[in-house]
Tab-separated table of C-alpha atoms in Angstrom:
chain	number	residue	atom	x	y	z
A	6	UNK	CA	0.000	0.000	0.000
A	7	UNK	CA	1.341	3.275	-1.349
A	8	UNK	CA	0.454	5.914	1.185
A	9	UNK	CA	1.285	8.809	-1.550
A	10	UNK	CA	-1.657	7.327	-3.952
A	11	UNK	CA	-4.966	8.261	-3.636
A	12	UNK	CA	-6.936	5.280	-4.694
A	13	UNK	CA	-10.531	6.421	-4.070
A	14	UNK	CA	-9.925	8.774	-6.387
A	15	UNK	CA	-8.358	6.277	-9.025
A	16	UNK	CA	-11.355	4.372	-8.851
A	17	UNK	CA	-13.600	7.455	-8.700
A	18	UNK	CA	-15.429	7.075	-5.185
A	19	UNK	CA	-15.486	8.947	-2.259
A	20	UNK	CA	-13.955	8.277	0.854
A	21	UNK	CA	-17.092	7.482	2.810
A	22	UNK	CA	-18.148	5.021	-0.165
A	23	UNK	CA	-19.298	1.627	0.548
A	24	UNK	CA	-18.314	-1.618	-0.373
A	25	UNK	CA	-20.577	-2.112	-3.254
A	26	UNK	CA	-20.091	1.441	-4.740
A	27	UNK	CA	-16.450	0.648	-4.799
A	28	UNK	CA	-17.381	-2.933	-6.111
A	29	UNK	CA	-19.110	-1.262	-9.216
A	30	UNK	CA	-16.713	1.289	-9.879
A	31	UNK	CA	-13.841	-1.243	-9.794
A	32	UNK	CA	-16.079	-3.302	-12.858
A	33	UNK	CA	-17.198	-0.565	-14.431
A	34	UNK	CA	-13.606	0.905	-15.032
A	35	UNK	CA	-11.762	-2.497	-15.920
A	36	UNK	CA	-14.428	-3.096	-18.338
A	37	UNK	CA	-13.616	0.468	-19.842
A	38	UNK	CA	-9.997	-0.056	-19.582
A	39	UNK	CA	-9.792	-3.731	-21.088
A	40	UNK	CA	-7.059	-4.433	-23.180
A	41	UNK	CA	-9.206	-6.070	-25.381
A	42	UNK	CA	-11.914	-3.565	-25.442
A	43	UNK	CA	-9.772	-0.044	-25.256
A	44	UNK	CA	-9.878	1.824	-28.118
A	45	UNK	CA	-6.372	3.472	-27.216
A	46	UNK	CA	-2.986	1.279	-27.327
A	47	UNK	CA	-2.770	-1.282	-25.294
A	48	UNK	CA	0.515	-0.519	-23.181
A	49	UNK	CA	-2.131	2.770	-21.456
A	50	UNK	CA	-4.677	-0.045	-21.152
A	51	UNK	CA	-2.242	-1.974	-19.315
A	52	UNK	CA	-0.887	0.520	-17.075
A	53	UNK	CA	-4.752	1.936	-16.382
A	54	UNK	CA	-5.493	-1.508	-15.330
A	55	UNK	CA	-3.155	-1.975	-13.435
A	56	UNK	CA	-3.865	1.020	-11.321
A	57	UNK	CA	-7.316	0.236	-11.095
A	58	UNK	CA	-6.352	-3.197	-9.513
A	59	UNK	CA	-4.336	-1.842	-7.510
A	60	UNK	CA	-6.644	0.434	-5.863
A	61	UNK	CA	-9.451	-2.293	-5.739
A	62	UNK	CA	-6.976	-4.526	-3.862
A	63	UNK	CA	-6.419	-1.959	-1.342
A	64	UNK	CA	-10.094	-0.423	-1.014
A	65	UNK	CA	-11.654	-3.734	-0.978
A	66	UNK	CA	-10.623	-4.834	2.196
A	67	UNK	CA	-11.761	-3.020	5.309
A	68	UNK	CA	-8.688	-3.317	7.013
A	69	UNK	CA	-6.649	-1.184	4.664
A	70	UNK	CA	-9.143	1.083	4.091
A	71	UNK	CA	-8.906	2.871	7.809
């Protein structure tokens, strides 16, 4: 966990979001950001995705997110 990144805002949520609005952000934006769907190259698709993982990973638990 990266304490300089600010992943609610990588996936697009608040801070006081709940688990399913971060649930459907996280889908929503790795179906946007697909490799196989992005209409951009796929190195930026890659690297998108990757951040959006990342910040799902984190967020999801409730642990990490205090």
């Amino acid at each position: 966990m990266d304490p300089s990144k600010d992943y609610y805002a990588t996936l697009g949520v608040l801070p006081t979001a709940e688990d399913v609005v971060i649930r459907a952000a996280y889908r929503a934006l790795s179906q946007r950001y697909h490799p196989d769907r992005f209409s951009g190259s796929k190195q930026d698709a890659h690297l998108r995705l990757r951040e959006i993982n990342d910040a799902y990973g984190v967020l999801s638990a409730a642990t990490n997110r205090r």
